[in-house]
XYZ file of C-alpha atoms in Angstrom:
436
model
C 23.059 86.470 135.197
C 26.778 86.122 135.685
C 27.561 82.254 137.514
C 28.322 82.208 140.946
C 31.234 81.655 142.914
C 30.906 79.356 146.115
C 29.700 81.425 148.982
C 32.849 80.673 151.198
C 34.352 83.251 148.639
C 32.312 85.670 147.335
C 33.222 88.745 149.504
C 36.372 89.529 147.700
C 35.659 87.739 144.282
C 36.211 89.322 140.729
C 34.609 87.149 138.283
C 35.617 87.101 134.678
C 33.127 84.250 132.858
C 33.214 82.961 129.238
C 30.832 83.643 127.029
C 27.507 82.144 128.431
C 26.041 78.865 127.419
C 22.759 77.136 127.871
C 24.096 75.527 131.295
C 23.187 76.001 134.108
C 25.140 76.403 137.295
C 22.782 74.233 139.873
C 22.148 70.533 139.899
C 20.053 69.122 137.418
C 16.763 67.936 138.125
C 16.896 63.431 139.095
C 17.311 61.589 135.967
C 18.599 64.705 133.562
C 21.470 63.857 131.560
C 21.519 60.528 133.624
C 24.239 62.043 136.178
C 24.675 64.785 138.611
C 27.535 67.791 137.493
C 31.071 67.361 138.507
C 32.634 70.097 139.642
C 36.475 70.992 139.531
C 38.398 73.874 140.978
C 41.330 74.115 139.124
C 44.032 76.696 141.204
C 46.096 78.882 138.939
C 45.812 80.030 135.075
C 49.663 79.197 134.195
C 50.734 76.683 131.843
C 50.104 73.730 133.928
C 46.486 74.835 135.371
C 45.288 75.451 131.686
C 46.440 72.264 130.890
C 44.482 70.623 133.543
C 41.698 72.759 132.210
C 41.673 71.669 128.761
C 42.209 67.549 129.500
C 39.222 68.189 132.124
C 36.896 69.412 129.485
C 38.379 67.301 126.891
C 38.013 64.339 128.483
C 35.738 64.587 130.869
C 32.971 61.658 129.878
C 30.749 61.867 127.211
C 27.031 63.119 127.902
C 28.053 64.788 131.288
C 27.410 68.007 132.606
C 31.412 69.291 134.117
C 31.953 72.593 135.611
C 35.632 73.452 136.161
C 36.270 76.753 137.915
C 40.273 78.488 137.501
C 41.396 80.484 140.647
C 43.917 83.381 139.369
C 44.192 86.331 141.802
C 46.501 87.629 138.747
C 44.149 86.430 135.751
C 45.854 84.416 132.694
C 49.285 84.140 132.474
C 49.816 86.813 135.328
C 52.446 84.562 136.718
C 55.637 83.140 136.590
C 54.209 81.046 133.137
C 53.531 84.450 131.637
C 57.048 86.122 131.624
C 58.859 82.457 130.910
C 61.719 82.714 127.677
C 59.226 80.677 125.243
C 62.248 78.361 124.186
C 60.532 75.294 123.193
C 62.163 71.667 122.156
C 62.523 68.478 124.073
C 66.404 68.612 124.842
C 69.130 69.078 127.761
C 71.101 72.255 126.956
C 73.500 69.082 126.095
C 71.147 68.361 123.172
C 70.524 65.326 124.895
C 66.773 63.871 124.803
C 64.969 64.365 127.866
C 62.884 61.306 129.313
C 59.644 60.860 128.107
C 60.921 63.488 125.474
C 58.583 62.249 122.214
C 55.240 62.276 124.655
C 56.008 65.865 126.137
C 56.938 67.157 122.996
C 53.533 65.610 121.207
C 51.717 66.640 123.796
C 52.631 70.324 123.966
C 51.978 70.469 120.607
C 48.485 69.160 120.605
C 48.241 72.338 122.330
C 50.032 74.419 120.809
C 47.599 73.545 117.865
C 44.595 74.080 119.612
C 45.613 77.477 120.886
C 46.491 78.719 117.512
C 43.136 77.669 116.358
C 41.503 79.469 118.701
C 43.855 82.614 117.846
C 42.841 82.215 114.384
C 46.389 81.780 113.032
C 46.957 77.742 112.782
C 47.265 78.842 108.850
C 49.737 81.627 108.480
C 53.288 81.843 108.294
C 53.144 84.013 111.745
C 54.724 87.265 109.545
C 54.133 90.012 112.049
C 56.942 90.228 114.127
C 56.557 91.335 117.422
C 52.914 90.399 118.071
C 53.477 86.700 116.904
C 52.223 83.781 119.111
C 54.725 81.339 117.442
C 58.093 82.506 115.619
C 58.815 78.792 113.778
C 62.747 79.591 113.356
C 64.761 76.659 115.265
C 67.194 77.242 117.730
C 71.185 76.863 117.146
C 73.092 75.558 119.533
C 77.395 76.363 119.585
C 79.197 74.490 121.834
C 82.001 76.972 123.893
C 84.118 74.598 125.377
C 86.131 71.573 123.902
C 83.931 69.043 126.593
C 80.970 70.669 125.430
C 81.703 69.896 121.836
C 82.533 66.015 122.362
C 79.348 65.879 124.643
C 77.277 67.330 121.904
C 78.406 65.849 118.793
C 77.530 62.681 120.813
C 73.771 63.442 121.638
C 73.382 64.750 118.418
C 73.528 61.494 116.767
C 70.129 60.215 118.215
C 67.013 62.600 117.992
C 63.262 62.888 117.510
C 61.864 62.905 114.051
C 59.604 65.062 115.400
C 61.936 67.505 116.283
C 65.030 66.685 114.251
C 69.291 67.236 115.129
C 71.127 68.979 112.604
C 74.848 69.053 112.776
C 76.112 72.320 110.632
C 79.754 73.453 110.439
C 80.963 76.706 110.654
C 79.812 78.224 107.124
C 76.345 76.804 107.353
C 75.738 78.288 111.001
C 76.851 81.620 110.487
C 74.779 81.463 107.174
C 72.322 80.744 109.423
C 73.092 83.472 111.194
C 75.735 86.403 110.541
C 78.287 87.048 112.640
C 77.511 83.799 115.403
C 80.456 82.736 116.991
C 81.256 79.062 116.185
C 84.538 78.048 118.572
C 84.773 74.669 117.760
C 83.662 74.318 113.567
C 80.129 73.473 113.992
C 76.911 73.874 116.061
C 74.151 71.819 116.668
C 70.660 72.841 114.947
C 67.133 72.088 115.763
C 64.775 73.101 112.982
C 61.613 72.261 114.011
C 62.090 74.376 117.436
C 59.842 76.830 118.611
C 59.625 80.686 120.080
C 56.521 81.390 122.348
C 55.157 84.277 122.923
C 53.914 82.674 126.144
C 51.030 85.242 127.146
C 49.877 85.096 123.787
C 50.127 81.703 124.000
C 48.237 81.213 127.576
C 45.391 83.641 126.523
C 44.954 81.614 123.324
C 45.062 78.204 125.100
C 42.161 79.939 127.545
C 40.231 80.830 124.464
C 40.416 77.133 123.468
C 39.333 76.343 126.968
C 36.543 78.534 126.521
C 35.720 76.790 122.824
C 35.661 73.635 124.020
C 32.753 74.142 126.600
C 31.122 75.911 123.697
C 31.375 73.160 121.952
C 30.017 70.351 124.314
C 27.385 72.617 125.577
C 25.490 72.885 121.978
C 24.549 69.583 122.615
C 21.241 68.620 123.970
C 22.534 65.645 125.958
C 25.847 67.574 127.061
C 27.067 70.416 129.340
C 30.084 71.933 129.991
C 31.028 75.465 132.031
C 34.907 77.391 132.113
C 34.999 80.349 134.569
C 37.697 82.103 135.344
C 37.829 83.983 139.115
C 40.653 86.753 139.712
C 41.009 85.728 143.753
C 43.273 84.902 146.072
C 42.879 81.338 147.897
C 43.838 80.975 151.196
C 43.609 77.671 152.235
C 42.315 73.844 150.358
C 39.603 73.336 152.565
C 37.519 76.515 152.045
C 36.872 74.998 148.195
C 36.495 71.337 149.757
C 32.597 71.549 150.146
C 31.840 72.983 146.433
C 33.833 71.033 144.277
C 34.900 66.934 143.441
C 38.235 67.774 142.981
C 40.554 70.678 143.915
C 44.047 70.619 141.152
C 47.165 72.800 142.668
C 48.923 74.384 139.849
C 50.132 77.329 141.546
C 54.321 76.762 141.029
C 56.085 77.974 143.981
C 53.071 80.130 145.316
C 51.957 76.338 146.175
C 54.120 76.040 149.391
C 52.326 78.896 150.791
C 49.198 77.674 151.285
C 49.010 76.308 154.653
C 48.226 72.566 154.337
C 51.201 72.093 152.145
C 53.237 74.514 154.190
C 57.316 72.406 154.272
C 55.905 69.306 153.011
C 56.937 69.669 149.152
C 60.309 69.067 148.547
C 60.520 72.290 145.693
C 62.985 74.955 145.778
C 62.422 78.705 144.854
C 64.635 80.031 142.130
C 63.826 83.665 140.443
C 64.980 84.124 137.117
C 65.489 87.518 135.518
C 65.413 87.661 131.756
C 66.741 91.405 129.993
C 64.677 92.485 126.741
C 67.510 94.516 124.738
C 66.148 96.265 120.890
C 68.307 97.522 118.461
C 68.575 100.903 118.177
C 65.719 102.956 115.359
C 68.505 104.313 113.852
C 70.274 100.660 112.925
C 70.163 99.853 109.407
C 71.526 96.149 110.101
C 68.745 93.749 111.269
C 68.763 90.384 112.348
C 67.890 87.598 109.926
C 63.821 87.448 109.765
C 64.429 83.599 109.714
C 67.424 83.252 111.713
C 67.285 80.942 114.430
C 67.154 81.795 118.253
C 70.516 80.992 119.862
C 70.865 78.251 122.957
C 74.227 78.792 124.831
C 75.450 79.868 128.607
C 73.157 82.170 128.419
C 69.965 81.525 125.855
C 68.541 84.317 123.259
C 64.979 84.078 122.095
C 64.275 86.805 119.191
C 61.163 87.792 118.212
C 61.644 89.173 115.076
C 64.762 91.350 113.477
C 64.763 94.024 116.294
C 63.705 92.148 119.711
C 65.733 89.676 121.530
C 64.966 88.157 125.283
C 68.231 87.111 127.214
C 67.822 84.558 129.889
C 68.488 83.499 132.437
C 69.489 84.007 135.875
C 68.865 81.735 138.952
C 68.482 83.631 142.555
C 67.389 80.376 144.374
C 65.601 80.910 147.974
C 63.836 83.918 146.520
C 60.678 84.916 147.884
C 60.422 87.876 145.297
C 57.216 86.737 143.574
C 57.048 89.925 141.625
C 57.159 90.326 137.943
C 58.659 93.754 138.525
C 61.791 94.259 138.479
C 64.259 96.626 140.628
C 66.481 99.064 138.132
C 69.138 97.543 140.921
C 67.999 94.044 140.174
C 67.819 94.511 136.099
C 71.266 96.049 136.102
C 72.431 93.204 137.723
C 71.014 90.778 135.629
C 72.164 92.560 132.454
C 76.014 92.405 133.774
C 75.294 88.939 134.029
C 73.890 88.015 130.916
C 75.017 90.025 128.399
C 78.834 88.825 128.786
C 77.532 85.245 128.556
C 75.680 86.234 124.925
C 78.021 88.165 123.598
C 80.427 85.147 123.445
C 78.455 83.441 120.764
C 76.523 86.325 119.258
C 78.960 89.627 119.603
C 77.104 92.042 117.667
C 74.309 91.514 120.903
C 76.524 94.689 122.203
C 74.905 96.820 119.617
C 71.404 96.338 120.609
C 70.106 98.796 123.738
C 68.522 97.518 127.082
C 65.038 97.953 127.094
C 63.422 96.358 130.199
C 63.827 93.347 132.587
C 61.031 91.062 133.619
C 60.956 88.242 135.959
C 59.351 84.798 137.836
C 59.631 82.051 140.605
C 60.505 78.831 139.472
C 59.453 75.874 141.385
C 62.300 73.205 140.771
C 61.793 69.869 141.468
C 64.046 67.406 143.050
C 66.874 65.523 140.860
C 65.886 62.216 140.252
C 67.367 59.095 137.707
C 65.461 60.304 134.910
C 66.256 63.978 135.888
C 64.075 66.840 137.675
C 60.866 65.829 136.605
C 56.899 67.635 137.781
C 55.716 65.815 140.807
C 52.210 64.828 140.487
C 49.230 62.476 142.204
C 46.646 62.786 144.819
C 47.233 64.799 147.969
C 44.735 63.445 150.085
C 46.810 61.517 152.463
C 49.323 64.635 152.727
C 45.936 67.243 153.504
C 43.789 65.381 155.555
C 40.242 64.110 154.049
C 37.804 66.360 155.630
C 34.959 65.825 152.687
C 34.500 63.789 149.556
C 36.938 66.410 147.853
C 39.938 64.823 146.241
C 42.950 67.143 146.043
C 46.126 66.890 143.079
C 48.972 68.542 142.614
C 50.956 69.719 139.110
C 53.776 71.662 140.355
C 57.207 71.643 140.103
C 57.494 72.214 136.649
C 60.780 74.018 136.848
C 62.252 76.070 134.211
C 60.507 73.930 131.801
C 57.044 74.491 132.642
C 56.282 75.019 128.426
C 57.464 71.508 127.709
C 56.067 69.417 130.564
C 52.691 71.180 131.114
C 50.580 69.241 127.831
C 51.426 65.640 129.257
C 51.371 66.488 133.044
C 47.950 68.244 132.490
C 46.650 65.463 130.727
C 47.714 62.849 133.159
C 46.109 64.765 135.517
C 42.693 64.987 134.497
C 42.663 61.824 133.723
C 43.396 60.723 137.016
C 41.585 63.435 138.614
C 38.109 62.656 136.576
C 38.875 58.789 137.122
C 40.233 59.356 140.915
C 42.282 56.881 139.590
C 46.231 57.862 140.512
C 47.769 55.171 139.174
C 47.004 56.514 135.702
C 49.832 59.006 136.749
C 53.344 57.006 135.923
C 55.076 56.199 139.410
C 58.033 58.468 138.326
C 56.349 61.508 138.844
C 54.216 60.642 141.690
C 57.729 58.976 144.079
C 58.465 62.551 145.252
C 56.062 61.842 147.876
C 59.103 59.748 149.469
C 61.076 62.320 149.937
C 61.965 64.216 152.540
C 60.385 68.099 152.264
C 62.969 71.204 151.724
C 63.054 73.150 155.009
């Protein structure tokens, strides 16, 4: 029998469960497993909601019996996470180290790991092209302006081990890759940077979700549930009565729900990224280990005959749709393709294939730069019950960096109810004044 879904929603639910355990979706009888269930409601199946996912069942306490329930009216990765570039590497487009750099990049790669274990490919080199989860490659980045170069060579001098700064001149970049237009005599490589296939990626990481509860649940003494709901929530409070906590992961889609309606200072941005191919009848391919290519405008390749071309920023948009207009893809191509062709000319050779886009929620600017706003929502919502609401959102156009440490944080402090495990940098947002 399939679990349930609390009653407030089951006239328009589609339920899509993992594979069933031995738990059991009611309270335990007094005294089993020495605790009643906790219950979490985790709102959107994105990067950062199956992050919060993962932590919850991760580290949710030993010998417990933890239910945590993900609301996705568009299922995994049906979002804004889903159609994201899959650049990944803890830098500025200045190659400069972002804050907190070494713990985001650490994190995301804990799950990175996990998600590739799950997908059954933490072992291979990743050699089929186009249906890779991870294309291990680096990214180059050539400066194309003279205060771009000094700023650069600068921040190149200090780096992650973990994630290493390479400065190459001319010769070695274009070795890297053929026919890359280097301005200024060198470029600035990261090795150890990644290309996601980010839907792969999600549905992987959901696997591992779904492995973990697996897991815990063989145990006598231990019991642990993932389900997975394709619906639409209206409002907080109509989940208040069923679960312990309620996390918001929802990225800009957050603002619409009516008891955070103007009182989260994010901005809307839509970004439109181009998919070009080159043409069947192309002998020339690029490099099957050449590097993806950071610049004005950023290309991620997957493979010798697929690039993505990213990005533009419509800010204000309310076009949540991952369609895109032939109007609105045209556009975006004039746009981009200019910008790429100025490092990587022989771009101009490859065809247009489609368009896709997203919302980005983007956070205010803040000391340490636009960083995820996090913490407890309680005081902002109302308490009506013994429900504790959080929020993960504002992840920007960086959502595949941040979302490992600000899930973890999270669920930490959401299984605790403990904010202050949350760092007060990402929870002082709540001082300032909302975006009309």
């Amino acid at each position: 029998m399939p679990p349930s879904a609390p009653s407030r929603l089951l006239p328009s639910l589609t339920l899509h469960s993992r594979r069933t355990v031995a738990a059991a979706s009611s309270p335990a009888p007094a005294g089993e497993h020495g605790r009643r269930p906790l219950r979490y409601a985790v709102l959107g199946a994105g990067f950062a909601g199956l992050s919060v996912a993962w932590h919850l069942l991760k580290h949710s306490p030993r010998d417990s019996r933890v239910s945590v329930d993900i609301y996705d009216e568009n299922g995994v990765g049906g979002g804004a996470s889903g159609v994201s570039g899959g650049l990944l590497h803890p830098y500025s487009p200045k190659v400069k180290l972002l804050w907190r750099g070494a713990e985001f990049w650490k994190e995301s790669m804990d799950l990175l790991r996990s998600a590739e274990q799950a997908n059954g490919t933490a072992a291979s080199d990743m050699t089929s092209q186009d249906e890779s989860l991870i294309w291990r490659r680096g990214i180059v980045r050539p400066p194309t302006t003279e205060k771009a170069a000094d700023i650069l060579l600068e921040n190149a001098q200090s780096c992650l081990e973990s994630c290493s700064l390479q400065v190459l001149d001319s010769a070695a970049a274009q070795h890297l890759i053929p026919g890359l237009c280097v301005p200024f005599d060198f470029a600035v490589y990261m090795p150890l940077a990644l290309n996601i296939n980010p839907k792969k990626y999600l549905q992987a990481l959901f696997s591992a979700c779904q492995n973990l509860a697996d897991e815990a649940s063989s145990l006598p003494s231990e019991s642990k549930e993932l389900k997975l709901y394709k619906h639409h929530v209206d409002n907080l409070h109509q989940l208040a009565g069923d679960y312990d906590s309620v996390i918001i992961c929802l990225g800009a889609k957050a603002c619409s729900l009516p008891e955070l309606a103007n009182k989260l200072p994010l901005r809307s941005c839509r970004g439109v990224i181009v998919e070009f191919q080159l043409p069947s009848d192309t002998v020339e391919e690029y490099g099957n280990q050449s590097p993806s290519i950071l610049s004005d405008a950023w290309m991620a390749f997957q493979g010798p005959r697929t690039v993505s071309i990213g990005s533009t920023w419509q800010w204000k948009s309310e076009n949540y749709s991952s369609t895109v207009s032939d109007e609105e893809a045209l556009m975006a191509k004039d746009e981009l393709l200019p910008k790429a062709s100025g490092v990587y000319p022989g771009i101009t050779k490859w065809d247009f294939v489609h368009a896709r886009a997203g919302i980005r929620a983007m956070p205010p600017l803040t000391a340490n730069g636009s960083l995820p706003l996090l913490g407890c929502l309680d005081e902002m919502i109302g308490k009506k019950s013994n429900c504790k609401f959080w929020l993960v959102g504002g992840l920007g156009a960086r959502g595949l960096l941040y979302h490992g440490l600000v899930g973890k944080l999270t669920a930490k402090a959401a299984i605790s109810c403990d904010e202050s495990i949350i760092p007060s940098e990402f929870t002082c947002w709540k001082a300032v004044k909302p975006l009309q």
